[in-house]
CSV table of C-alpha atoms in Angstrom, one decimal:
chain,number,residue,atom,x,y,z
A,3,MET,CA,4.6,12.1,36.8
A,4,VAL,CA,7.4,10.0,38.9
A,5,ALA,CA,7.7,10.8,42.4
A,6,SER,CA,11.3,10.5,42.5
A,7,PRO,CA,13.1,13.3,44.1
A,8,ASP,CA,16.4,11.8,43.0
A,9,ALA,CA,15.7,11.8,39.6
A,10,PRO,CA,15.3,15.1,38.5
A,11,ALA,CA,16.3,14.4,35.2
A,12,LEU,CA,13.1,12.2,34.4
A,13,MET,CA,10.8,15.0,34.0
A,14,GLN,CA,13.6,16.1,30.7
A,15,THR,CA,13.3,13.0,29.1
A,16,HIS,CA,9.8,12.6,28.0
A,17,ALA,CA,9.9,16.1,25.7
A,18,THR,CA,7.4,15.8,23.0
A,19,THR,CA,3.4,16.2,23.1
A,20,ILE,CA,1.2,13.4,22.4
A,21,LEU,CA,-2.6,14.3,22.3
A,22,ALA,CA,-5.9,11.9,22.3
A,23,PHE,CA,-9.6,12.7,22.4
A,24,LYS,CA,-13.1,11.2,21.5
A,25,PHE,CA,-15.2,13.1,18.8
A,26,SER,CA,-18.1,11.6,17.0
A,27,GLY,CA,-16.2,9.8,14.5
A,28,GLY,CA,-14.5,7.9,16.7
A,29,VAL,CA,-11.3,8.7,18.4
A,30,LEU,CA,-8.3,11.1,16.9
A,31,VAL,CA,-4.8,10.7,18.4
A,32,ALA,CA,-1.7,13.3,17.4
A,33,GLY,CA,1.6,14.0,18.0
A,34,ASP,CA,4.4,16.4,17.3
A,35,ARG,CA,7.5,14.7,15.0
A,36,ARG,CA,10.1,16.1,17.0
A,37,ALA,CA,12.7,14.1,18.8
A,38,THR,CA,15.4,15.8,21.7
A,39,ALA,CA,17.8,14.9,23.6
A,40,GLY,CA,18.3,17.2,26.5
A,41,ASN,CA,18.0,20.9,24.7
A,42,THR,CA,19.2,19.3,21.3
A,43,VAL,CA,16.7,18.4,18.9
A,44,VAL,CA,17.7,15.4,17.5
A,45,TYR,CA,15.2,14.5,14.5
A,46,ASP,CA,12.1,16.0,13.0
A,47,ARG,CA,10.2,13.6,11.8
A,48,ALA,CA,9.6,11.1,14.7
A,49,ASP,CA,6.7,8.8,14.3
A,50,LYS,CA,5.2,8.3,18.0
A,51,VAL,CA,1.8,7.6,17.0
A,52,LEU,CA,2.5,3.5,16.5
A,53,GLU,CA,-0.5,1.6,15.3
A,54,ILE,CA,-0.6,-2.0,17.4
A,55,ASP,CA,-3.4,-3.4,16.0
A,56,ARG,CA,-6.7,-3.3,13.3
A,57,HIS,CA,-8.3,-0.9,16.1
A,58,SER,CA,-5.6,-0.1,18.5
A,59,ILE,CA,-3.0,2.8,18.7
A,60,MET,CA,-0.4,3.2,21.4
A,61,ALA,CA,1.2,7.0,21.7
A,62,ILE,CA,4.4,7.8,23.1
A,63,ALA,CA,6.0,10.1,24.8
A,64,GLY,CA,9.0,9.5,26.5
A,65,VAL,CA,12.7,8.0,25.1
A,66,PRO,CA,12.3,6.7,21.6
A,67,ALA,CA,14.4,3.2,22.1
A,68,THR,CA,12.2,1.7,24.8
A,69,ALA,CA,9.3,3.2,23.4
A,70,TRP,CA,9.6,1.6,20.2
A,71,GLU,CA,10.4,-1.3,21.6
A,72,MET,CA,7.7,-1.6,23.8
A,73,ALA,CA,5.2,-0.7,20.7
A,74,ARG,CA,6.6,-3.6,19.1
A,75,VAL,CA,6.5,-6.2,21.6
A,76,LEU,CA,3.0,-5.5,22.5
A,77,GLU,CA,2.1,-5.3,18.6
A,78,HIS,CA,3.4,-8.5,18.5
A,79,SER,CA,2.4,-9.8,21.4
A,80,LEU,CA,-1.4,-8.7,20.8
A,81,GLN,CA,-0.7,-10.5,16.8
A,82,PHE,CA,0.2,-13.8,18.5
A,83,PHE,CA,-2.3,-14.2,21.1
A,84,ARG,CA,-4.9,-13.2,18.0
A,85,ARG,CA,-4.0,-15.5,15.7
A,86,THR,CA,-2.9,-18.7,18.3
A,87,GLN,CA,-6.5,-18.6,20.2
A,88,LEU,CA,-8.4,-17.3,17.0
A,89,GLN,CA,-10.1,-14.1,19.2
A,90,GLU,CA,-9.1,-10.9,19.8
A,91,MET,CA,-7.7,-10.3,23.5
A,92,SER,CA,-10.1,-8.2,25.5
A,93,VAL,CA,-9.4,-4.5,26.0
A,94,ASP,CA,-8.7,-5.3,29.8
A,95,GLY,CA,-6.0,-7.8,28.5
A,96,LYS,CA,-4.6,-5.1,26.1
A,97,VAL,CA,-4.3,-2.3,28.7
A,98,ARG,CA,-3.0,-4.6,31.2
A,99,ALA,CA,-0.2,-5.9,28.6
A,100,LEU,CA,0.8,-2.6,28.0
A,101,SER,CA,1.0,-1.7,32.0
A,102,LYS,CA,3.3,-5.1,32.7
A,103,LEU,CA,5.9,-3.4,29.4
A,104,LEU,CA,5.9,-0.5,31.5
A,105,ARG,CA,6.1,-1.7,34.8
A,106,ASP,CA,8.9,-4.3,34.0
A,107,ASN,CA,10.8,-1.2,32.6
A,108,PHE,CA,10.5,0.7,35.5
A,109,GLY,CA,14.3,-0.5,36.6
A,110,PHE,CA,15.7,1.9,34.2
A,111,VAL,CA,13.2,4.3,34.7
A,112,LEU,CA,14.6,4.3,38.1
A,113,GLN,CA,18.5,4.7,37.0
A,114,GLY,CA,17.4,7.4,35.0
A,115,VAL,CA,17.0,6.3,31.2
A,116,GLY,CA,14.6,4.6,29.8
A,117,VAL,CA,11.3,6.2,30.8
A,118,VAL,CA,8.1,6.3,28.5
A,119,VAL,CA,4.5,7.8,29.3
A,120,PRO,CA,2.2,6.6,26.5
A,121,ILE,CA,-1.4,6.9,25.8
A,122,PHE,CA,-3.6,4.0,24.5
A,123,ALA,CA,-6.3,4.1,22.3
A,124,THR,CA,-8.7,1.3,21.2
A,125,TYR,CA,-12.2,0.0,20.6
A,126,ASP,CA,-14.1,-2.5,22.8
A,127,PHE,CA,-16.0,-4.8,20.3
A,128,ALA,CA,-16.5,-7.7,22.9
A,129,GLY,CA,-17.7,-5.1,24.9
A,130,ASP,CA,-20.3,-2.1,24.3
A,131,GLY,CA,-18.5,-1.1,21.1
A,132,GLN,CA,-17.3,2.1,22.2
A,133,ALA,CA,-14.1,3.7,22.1
A,134,ARG,CA,-11.8,3.1,25.0
A,135,LEU,CA,-8.9,5.6,26.0
A,136,TYR,CA,-6.3,5.4,28.2
A,137,PHE,CA,-3.2,7.2,29.7
A,138,TYR,CA,-0.3,5.6,31.9
A,139,ASP,CA,2.1,6.8,34.2
A,140,ALA,CA,6.1,5.8,33.8
A,141,MET,CA,5.4,3.1,36.5
A,142,GLY,CA,2.2,1.1,34.7
A,143,ALA,CA,-0.4,2.4,36.3
A,144,ASN,CA,-3.6,3.2,33.6
A,145,PHE,CA,-6.2,5.6,33.6
A,146,GLU,CA,-8.8,5.4,31.9
A,147,VAL,CA,-10.6,8.6,30.9
A,148,ALA,CA,-13.7,9.5,29.4
A,149,GLU,CA,-13.2,12.4,26.5
A,150,TYR,CA,-9.2,13.5,26.5
A,151,ALA,CA,-5.6,12.4,27.5
A,152,ALA,CA,-2.4,14.1,26.8
A,153,THR,CA,1.1,13.4,28.0
A,154,GLY,CA,4.8,14.9,27.3
A,155,SER,CA,6.6,18.1,28.1
A,156,GLY,CA,4.2,20.2,26.0
A,157,SER,CA,0.8,18.3,27.7
A,158,PRO,CA,0.0,21.0,30.3
A,159,ALA,CA,-0.6,23.1,27.6
A,160,VAL,CA,-2.7,21.0,25.3
A,161,ARG,CA,-5.0,19.8,28.5
A,162,GLY,CA,-5.5,23.4,29.1
A,163,VAL,CA,-6.9,23.7,26.1
A,164,LEU,CA,-8.9,20.7,25.4
A,165,PHE,CA,-10.5,21.7,29.0
A,166,TYR,CA,-11.4,24.8,27.6
A,167,GLU,CA,-12.9,23.3,24.5
A,168,ASN,CA,-14.4,20.8,26.5
A,169,HIS,CA,-16.3,23.3,28.9
A,170,TRP,CA,-16.9,26.4,26.6
A,171,GLY,CA,-16.7,25.9,23.7
A,172,LYS,CA,-19.2,25.7,21.1
A,173,LYS,CA,-19.4,21.5,21.3
A,174,LYS,CA,-17.9,19.7,23.5
A,175,LEU,CA,-15.4,17.1,22.4
A,176,PRO,CA,-17.3,13.7,21.9
A,177,LYS,CA,-19.9,15.5,19.6
A,178,LEU,CA,-17.0,17.4,17.4
A,179,ARG,CA,-16.9,16.5,13.7
A,180,GLU,CA,-14.1,15.7,12.3
A,181,GLU,CA,-12.9,18.9,10.1
A,182,ASP,CA,-13.2,20.7,13.6
A,183,ALA,CA,-11.5,17.9,15.6
A,184,VAL,CA,-8.4,18.0,13.6
A,185,THR,CA,-8.2,21.6,13.6
A,186,LEU,CA,-8.5,21.5,17.7
A,187,ALA,CA,-5.9,18.9,17.5
A,188,LEU,CA,-3.9,21.1,15.4
A,189,ARG,CA,-4.3,24.3,17.2
A,190,ALA,CA,-3.5,22.6,20.7
A,191,LEU,CA,0.2,21.2,19.3
A,192,ASP,CA,0.6,24.5,18.1
A,193,THR,CA,0.1,25.8,21.6
A,194,ALA,CA,2.1,23.6,23.2
A,195,ALA,CA,5.0,24.3,20.7
A,196,GLU,CA,4.3,27.7,21.3
A,197,SER,CA,6.4,27.8,25.0
A,198,ASP,CA,7.6,24.2,24.8
A,199,THR,CA,10.8,23.8,22.9
A,200,ALA,CA,10.7,19.9,23.2
A,201,THR,CA,7.4,19.9,21.1
A,202,GLY,CA,7.5,20.2,17.5
A,203,GLY,CA,4.0,21.6,16.6
A,204,VAL,CA,4.2,22.4,12.7
A,205,ASP,CA,7.5,23.5,10.8
A,206,ARG,CA,6.2,26.3,8.6
A,207,ALA,CA,9.7,26.4,6.8
A,208,ALA,CA,10.2,22.8,6.4
A,209,LYS,CA,6.6,21.7,6.2
A,210,ILE,CA,6.7,19.0,8.6
A,211,PHE,CA,3.4,18.8,10.2
A,212,PRO,CA,2.0,16.1,13.2
A,213,ILE,CA,0.8,12.6,12.7
A,214,ILE,CA,-2.7,12.3,12.7
A,215,LYS,CA,-4.5,8.9,13.2
A,216,ILE,CA,-8.3,8.2,13.7
A,217,ILE,CA,-9.9,5.0,14.9
A,218,SER,CA,-13.1,4.4,13.8
A,219,ARG,CA,-14.9,1.2,13.8
A,220,ASP,CA,-14.0,0.4,10.0
A,221,GLY,CA,-10.1,0.9,11.9
A,222,ILE,CA,-7.6,2.8,11.5
A,223,ARG,CA,-6.8,6.0,9.1
A,224,THR,CA,-3.7,8.1,9.1
A,225,LEU,CA,-4.7,11.7,7.6
A,226,PRO,CA,-2.9,12.1,4.8
A,227,GLU,CA,-0.1,14.9,4.9
A,228,ALA,CA,-1.7,17.0,2.1
A,229,GLU,CA,-5.0,17.0,4.2
A,230,ILE,CA,-3.2,18.1,7.3
A,231,ALA,CA,-1.5,20.7,5.5
A,232,ALA,CA,-4.7,22.1,4.1
A,233,ARG,CA,-6.3,22.5,7.1
A,234,PHE,CA,-3.3,23.9,8.8
A,235,LYS,CA,-3.1,26.5,6.4
A,236,SER,CA,-6.8,27.6,6.4
A,237,THR,CA,-7.4,27.1,9.8
A,238,VAL,CA,-4.1,27.6,12.2
A,239,ALA,CA,-1.6,29.2,10.1
B,29,MET,CA,11.5,-57.4,13.3
B,30,ILE,CA,11.2,-53.9,12.2
B,31,GLU,CA,15.1,-53.7,11.8
B,32,GLU,CA,14.4,-55.3,8.7
B,33,PRO,CA,14.3,-53.1,5.9
B,34,TYR,CA,11.4,-54.5,4.0
B,35,ARG,CA,9.2,-54.3,7.4
B,36,TRP,CA,9.9,-50.4,7.7
B,37,VAL,CA,8.9,-50.4,3.8
B,38,GLU,CA,5.9,-52.6,5.0
B,39,ALA,CA,5.1,-50.6,8.2
B,40,ILE,CA,4.9,-47.3,6.2
B,41,ALA,CA,3.2,-48.7,3.5
B,42,ASN,CA,0.3,-49.5,6.3
B,43,ARG,CA,0.6,-46.0,7.9
B,44,ARG,CA,0.2,-44.3,4.5
B,45,GLU,CA,-3.3,-46.6,3.8
B,46,TYR,CA,-4.4,-45.8,7.6
B,47,ILE,CA,-3.9,-42.0,7.2
B,48,GLU,CA,-5.4,-41.8,3.8
B,49,THR,CA,-8.3,-43.7,5.0
B,50,GLN,CA,-8.5,-41.2,8.3
B,51,LEU,CA,-8.4,-38.1,5.5
B,52,ALA,CA,-10.5,-39.2,3.0
B,53,PRO,CA,-13.7,-37.9,4.3
B,54,GLY,CA,-12.4,-34.4,4.8
B,55,SER,CA,-14.0,-31.5,3.6
B,56,PRO,CA,-12.3,-30.3,0.4
B,57,ILE,CA,-10.5,-26.6,0.7
B,58,ALA,CA,-9.8,-24.3,-2.8
B,59,ALA,CA,-7.8,-21.4,-2.9
B,60,LEU,CA,-7.7,-19.3,-6.0
B,61,ASN,CA,-6.5,-15.5,-6.6
B,62,TYR,CA,-8.6,-13.3,-7.9
B,63,ARG,CA,-8.5,-9.3,-8.4
B,64,ASP,CA,-7.5,-8.3,-5.2
B,65,GLY,CA,-6.2,-10.9,-3.5
B,66,ILE,CA,-6.2,-14.4,-2.9
B,67,LEU,CA,-9.2,-16.4,-1.4
B,68,LEU,CA,-9.6,-19.6,0.5
B,69,VAL,CA,-13.3,-21.3,0.7
B,70,THR,CA,-14.5,-24.6,2.8
B,71,VAL,CA,-17.7,-26.0,4.1
B,72,GLY,CA,-17.2,-27.3,7.7
B,73,HIS,CA,-19.0,-28.2,10.6
B,74,ALA,CA,-18.6,-25.8,13.6
B,75,ARG,CA,-15.2,-26.2,13.8
B,76,GLN,CA,-12.8,-23.8,12.4
B,77,LYS,CA,-10.2,-24.7,9.0
B,78,LEU,CA,-8.9,-21.8,7.7
B,79,PHE,CA,-6.3,-19.8,9.9
B,80,GLU,CA,-4.3,-17.0,9.9
B,81,ILE,CA,-0.5,-17.8,9.7
B,82,TYR,CA,1.2,-14.5,9.4
B,83,ASP,CA,1.1,-10.8,8.0
B,84,ARG,CA,0.5,-12.4,4.2
B,85,ILE,CA,0.0,-16.4,5.2
B,86,ALA,CA,-3.1,-18.3,5.3
B,87,LEU,CA,-3.8,-22.1,6.2
B,88,GLY,CA,-6.2,-24.3,5.3
B,89,ALA,CA,-6.2,-27.7,6.9
B,90,ILE,CA,-8.2,-31.5,7.0
B,91,GLY,CA,-7.3,-34.1,9.4
B,92,HIS,CA,-7.5,-34.7,13.3
B,93,PRO,CA,-8.2,-31.5,15.1
B,94,GLY,CA,-5.0,-32.3,17.5
B,95,ASP,CA,-2.8,-32.6,15.0
B,96,ILE,CA,-4.1,-29.7,13.0
B,97,GLU,CA,-3.6,-27.6,16.2
B,98,ARG,CA,-0.4,-28.6,16.7
B,99,LEU,CA,1.4,-28.1,13.2
B,100,ARG,CA,-0.8,-24.9,13.5
B,101,MET,CA,1.0,-24.0,16.5
B,102,ALA,CA,4.2,-24.6,14.9
B,103,ALA,CA,4.0,-22.4,12.0
B,104,ILE,CA,2.8,-19.5,13.9
B,105,GLU,CA,5.4,-19.7,16.1
B,106,LEU,CA,8.2,-20.4,13.4
B,107,ALA,CA,6.3,-17.4,11.7
B,108,SER,CA,6.0,-14.8,14.4
B,109,THR,CA,9.5,-16.0,15.6
B,110,GLU,CA,11.2,-14.5,12.4
B,111,GLY,CA,9.0,-11.8,12.2
B,112,PHE,CA,9.6,-10.6,15.8
B,113,THR,CA,13.8,-11.3,15.7
B,114,ARG,CA,13.9,-10.0,12.2
B,115,SER,CA,11.0,-8.4,10.5
B,116,ALA,CA,8.1,-9.2,8.8
B,117,ALA,CA,9.5,-9.0,5.8
B,118,ASP,CA,11.7,-12.0,6.6
B,119,VAL,CA,9.1,-14.2,7.2
B,120,SER,CA,8.3,-16.1,4.1
B,121,LEU,CA,6.3,-19.1,3.1
B,122,ARG,CA,8.6,-21.0,0.7
B,123,ARG,CA,11.3,-21.3,3.7
B,124,LEU,CA,8.7,-21.9,6.7
B,125,ALA,CA,7.3,-24.9,4.6
B,126,PHE,CA,10.6,-26.5,2.8
B,127,TYR,CA,13.0,-25.9,5.9
B,128,SER,CA,10.7,-26.3,8.9
B,129,LEU,CA,7.7,-28.0,8.5
B,130,SER,CA,8.8,-30.4,5.8
B,131,PRO,CA,11.2,-32.2,7.6
B,132,LEU,CA,9.0,-32.1,11.0
B,133,LEU,CA,6.5,-34.0,8.9
B,134,LYS,CA,9.0,-36.5,7.8
B,135,THR,CA,10.3,-37.5,10.7
B,136,ALA,CA,7.0,-37.9,12.3
B,137,PHE,CA,5.5,-40.3,9.0
B,138,GLU,CA,8.5,-42.1,9.3
B,139,GLN,CA,9.3,-42.6,12.8
B,140,VAL,CA,7.1,-46.1,12.9
B,141,TYR,CA,7.1,-46.1,16.9
B,142,GLY,CA,5.8,-42.6,17.0
B,143,ALA,CA,2.7,-41.2,16.1
B,144,PRO,CA,2.2,-39.4,12.8
B,145,TYR,CA,0.6,-36.4,12.1
B,146,LEU,CA,-3.1,-36.9,10.3
B,147,ALA,CA,-3.2,-33.6,8.7
B,148,ARG,CA,-3.1,-32.4,4.6
B,149,MET,CA,-2.6,-28.5,4.5
B,150,ILE,CA,-2.8,-25.8,1.9
B,151,PHE,CA,-1.4,-22.8,2.8
B,152,ALA,CA,-1.5,-19.2,0.8
B,153,GLU,CA,0.8,-16.1,0.4
B,154,VAL,CA,-0.1,-13.2,-1.2
B,155,GLY,CA,2.5,-11.3,-3.1
B,156,PRO,CA,2.9,-8.0,-4.1
B,157,GLU,CA,1.7,-9.1,-7.6
B,158,PRO,CA,0.1,-11.8,-8.9
B,159,GLU,CA,2.8,-13.6,-10.2
B,160,ALA,CA,4.2,-13.6,-7.1
B,161,ASP,CA,1.4,-15.3,-5.2
B,162,LEU,CA,2.9,-19.3,-3.7
B,163,PHE,CA,0.1,-21.6,-3.0
B,164,LEU,CA,1.5,-25.1,-1.1
B,165,ARG,CA,-0.3,-28.0,-0.4
B,166,VAL,CA,1.7,-30.0,2.5
B,167,GLU,CA,1.3,-33.5,2.9
B,168,TYR,CA,1.3,-35.7,6.1
B,169,ASP,CA,4.6,-37.4,5.2
B,170,GLY,CA,6.6,-33.9,4.2
B,171,ALA,CA,5.8,-33.9,0.7
B,172,ILE,CA,5.4,-30.6,-0.6
B,173,ALA,CA,3.4,-30.0,-3.9
B,174,ALA,CA,4.1,-26.6,-5.3
B,175,GLU,CA,1.6,-24.7,-7.5
B,176,ALA,CA,4.0,-22.4,-8.2
B,177,GLY,CA,6.7,-23.1,-10.6
B,178,LEU,CA,8.1,-20.0,-11.8
B,179,THR,CA,5.0,-19.2,-13.4
B,180,SER,CA,1.9,-19.7,-10.3
B,181,PRO,CA,-1.7,-20.6,-11.9
B,182,GLY,CA,-2.9,-19.1,-9.4
B,183,PHE,CA,-4.8,-21.7,-7.3
B,184,CYS,CA,-4.6,-24.8,-5.5
B,185,ALA,CA,-6.9,-27.4,-3.7
B,186,ILE,CA,-7.0,-30.0,-1.2
B,187,SER,CA,-9.3,-32.5,-0.5
B,188,GLY,CA,-10.0,-36.1,0.8
B,189,THR,CA,-8.5,-38.2,-1.7
B,190,THR,CA,-6.2,-37.8,-4.6
B,191,ARG,CA,-9.4,-38.4,-7.1
B,192,ALA,CA,-11.3,-35.4,-5.8
B,193,THR,CA,-8.3,-33.0,-5.5
B,194,GLU,CA,-7.5,-34.0,-9.4
B,195,ALA,CA,-11.2,-32.9,-10.0
B,196,MET,CA,-10.8,-29.7,-8.4
B,197,GLU,CA,-7.6,-28.5,-10.2
B,198,GLU,CA,-9.2,-29.5,-13.6
B,199,LEU,CA,-12.4,-27.3,-12.6
B,200,LEU,CA,-9.9,-24.6,-11.4
B,201,ARG,CA,-7.8,-24.6,-14.5
B,202,ARG,CA,-10.5,-24.0,-16.6
B,203,ASP,CA,-12.8,-21.5,-14.7
B,204,HIS,CA,-10.3,-19.6,-12.7
B,205,ASP,CA,-9.8,-16.0,-13.6
B,206,PRO,CA,-7.3,-13.8,-12.1
B,207,LYS,CA,-8.8,-11.1,-13.1
B,208,ALA,CA,-12.3,-12.1,-11.5
B,209,THR,CA,-14.0,-9.8,-8.7
B,210,LEU,CA,-14.4,-11.3,-5.1
B,211,HIS,CA,-17.7,-12.7,-5.9
B,212,GLY,CA,-16.9,-14.2,-9.5
B,213,ALA,CA,-13.9,-16.2,-7.1
B,214,MET,CA,-16.3,-17.3,-4.9
B,215,LYS,CA,-18.2,-18.8,-7.4
B,216,VAL,CA,-15.5,-20.8,-9.2
B,217,ALA,CA,-14.7,-21.7,-5.1
B,218,LEU,CA,-17.7,-23.3,-4.5
B,219,ASP,CA,-17.8,-25.1,-7.9
B,220,ALA,CA,-14.3,-26.5,-7.0
B,221,TRP,CA,-15.4,-27.4,-3.2
B,222,SER,CA,-18.7,-29.2,-4.6
B,223,VAL,CA,-16.6,-31.1,-7.3
B,224,GLY,CA,-14.3,-32.5,-4.5
B,225,ALA,CA,-17.2,-33.3,-2.4
B,226,MET,CA,-19.1,-35.0,-4.9
B,227,PRO,CA,-19.0,-38.8,-4.7
B,228,ILE,CA,-17.1,-40.2,-7.4
B,229,ALA,CA,-18.3,-43.2,-9.1
B,230,GLU,CA,-15.9,-46.0,-10.3
B,231,ASP,CA,-17.1,-45.7,-13.7
B,232,ALA,CA,-17.3,-42.0,-13.8
B,233,ALA,CA,-16.2,-40.3,-17.3
B,234,SER,CA,-13.7,-37.7,-16.9
B,235,ASP,CA,-15.9,-34.9,-17.9
B,236,LEU,CA,-16.5,-32.4,-15.2
B,237,PRO,CA,-20.5,-32.1,-13.3
B,238,SER,CA,-22.1,-29.7,-14.7
B,239,HIS,CA,-22.9,-25.9,-13.1
B,240,PRO,CA,-26.0,-26.4,-12.3
B,241,ALA,CA,-25.7,-29.9,-10.9
B,242,LEU,CA,-23.0,-28.8,-9.0
B,243,LEU,CA,-25.3,-26.0,-7.7
B,244,ASP,CA,-28.1,-28.5,-6.7
B,245,PHE,CA,-25.2,-30.3,-4.8
B,246,ARG,CA,-24.2,-27.6,-2.9
B,247,VAL,CA,-27.6,-26.1,-1.8
B,248,GLU,CA,-28.3,-29.3,-0.5
B,249,LYS,CA,-24.8,-29.9,1.5
B,250,LEU,CA,-25.2,-26.2,2.6
B,251,ARG,CA,-28.2,-26.9,4.5
B,252,GLY,CA,-26.6,-29.1,7.6
B,253,ALA,CA,-23.4,-27.0,7.5
B,254,THR,CA,-21.4,-23.7,7.5
B,255,LEU,CA,-19.1,-22.2,5.0
B,256,GLU,CA,-16.2,-20.7,5.5
B,257,ALA,CA,-14.4,-18.3,3.7
B,258,CYS,CA,-10.9,-16.1,3.8
B,259,VAL,CA,-8.9,-13.5,1.7
B,260,LEU,CA,-5.6,-12.5,1.9
B,261,GLU,CA,-5.7,-8.9,0.5
B,262,ARG,CA,-3.3,-7.9,-2.1
B,263,ASN,CA,-3.5,-3.8,-1.8
B,264,VAL,CA,-4.7,-2.3,1.6
B,265,THR,CA,-2.3,-0.5,3.3
B,266,THR,CA,-2.0,-2.2,6.8
B,267,ALA,CA,0.3,-4.9,7.4
B,268,ILE,CA,-1.9,-7.4,8.1
B,269,ARG,CA,-3.4,-8.7,5.0
B,270,TYR,CA,-5.2,-11.8,6.7
B,271,ARG,CA,-9.2,-11.5,7.0
B,272,ALA,CA,-11.9,-13.6,7.5
B,273,LEU,CA,-15.0,-13.0,5.7
B,274,THR,CA,-18.1,-12.3,7.9
B,275,ALA,CA,-21.6,-14.1,7.7
B,276,ASN,CA,-22.7,-11.3,6.3
B,277,GLU,CA,-20.3,-11.1,3.5
B,278,LEU,CA,-20.6,-14.7,2.7
B,279,ALA,CA,-24.4,-14.4,2.5
B,280,THR,CA,-24.3,-11.7,-0.1
B,281,LEU,CA,-21.4,-13.4,-1.6
B,282,SER,CA,-22.8,-17.2,-2.3
B,283,ALA,CA,-26.5,-16.2,-2.7
């Protein structure tokens, strides 16, 4: 992600797995709960899927202190814009606002602290009324994706799963029903956790499940833990 | 000349009279709580009159658009700064109005060489339960009429004149039902607006006009104007409780 040979520690710092993909009911964004420092697990109930406004989610892989502060600044600036200007900020404006936060933070990244690599998902009501999905690099470049995005240390595995499903699965991702989309997200995270120690996946003993949020035209819905637990039991475990 | 005390009092009195004349034609705004939150309603011509200030706070205002804009911005900035530096839970309408806006308005009003704010405002803040709802009427001179003493009546109104406001309050006292549905609350709010907007004859009896008379008046008035309403929802899971009602919702609710 960051092309600096002098900073080998960078790749280790955004240890987590975040994924998002479009399905028939909107956009699903999911993240595991583990926060790590080096090879120590410091927290197993971290929430990395953050609501920014009624229809936008920023999901974060990276250093929590910087990432949560970025989400807070982004949330406040979008709300301040809406309240003062009496209109929603455009999707381009929102995407760029996050870009700027990442770019402003790049000095810290080069010093080896505070790298953040987020995913941003929203709805474009001013435009075609469709869902929009972006991933970023640590310097602030944004890349719009058509179907899915994944970041964090477990993302190569997740990207493999999503690519496979989208090409050779029974249905392409955008055609999936919600139940199947949730199953796929849980399976993908479990796949990532299988080989990546920094991804929490599902803690079967402590009953800690990933966070899954769905953005639809009506707004953002957080899936209740009981629902995720039931789906996990019937289709993953 | 103006240094002499009685000149100053005279200047203030003139200024008050001038502002009252300017505010008199303002379209009334009614606010009241209902089963699921607080509803604010007014009728206007194109220009927006109801605004989101913060997660749980809404503003309605009559007066000069430029002055309303300055006050609205000040309120949003104060609330946002507090919400950003501390937390959204630390933003309170009571503090915003009494400690920040009121002194600002009073200073502008009494500095007779400068321009006062030509605006009358109504603020509503939705609480965790109806008893905690707060309604404030903030005047151009910084005076605040708190409709919530220890027991909130759950409604508030502003209009161009004191008499019209009193008529609105009388109607709200009679018809307001905190357990009403949004549809029921809209009916009462529209009646309150109509009472406030109706010309009051000098020798009018103190009785409120009948419901059919209010309805006829409103139907007539709404032909050349647009209905505007917003709600502060009490029991939603999102932090932002303010929501402007859409044209579709308004059509259904006011039918």
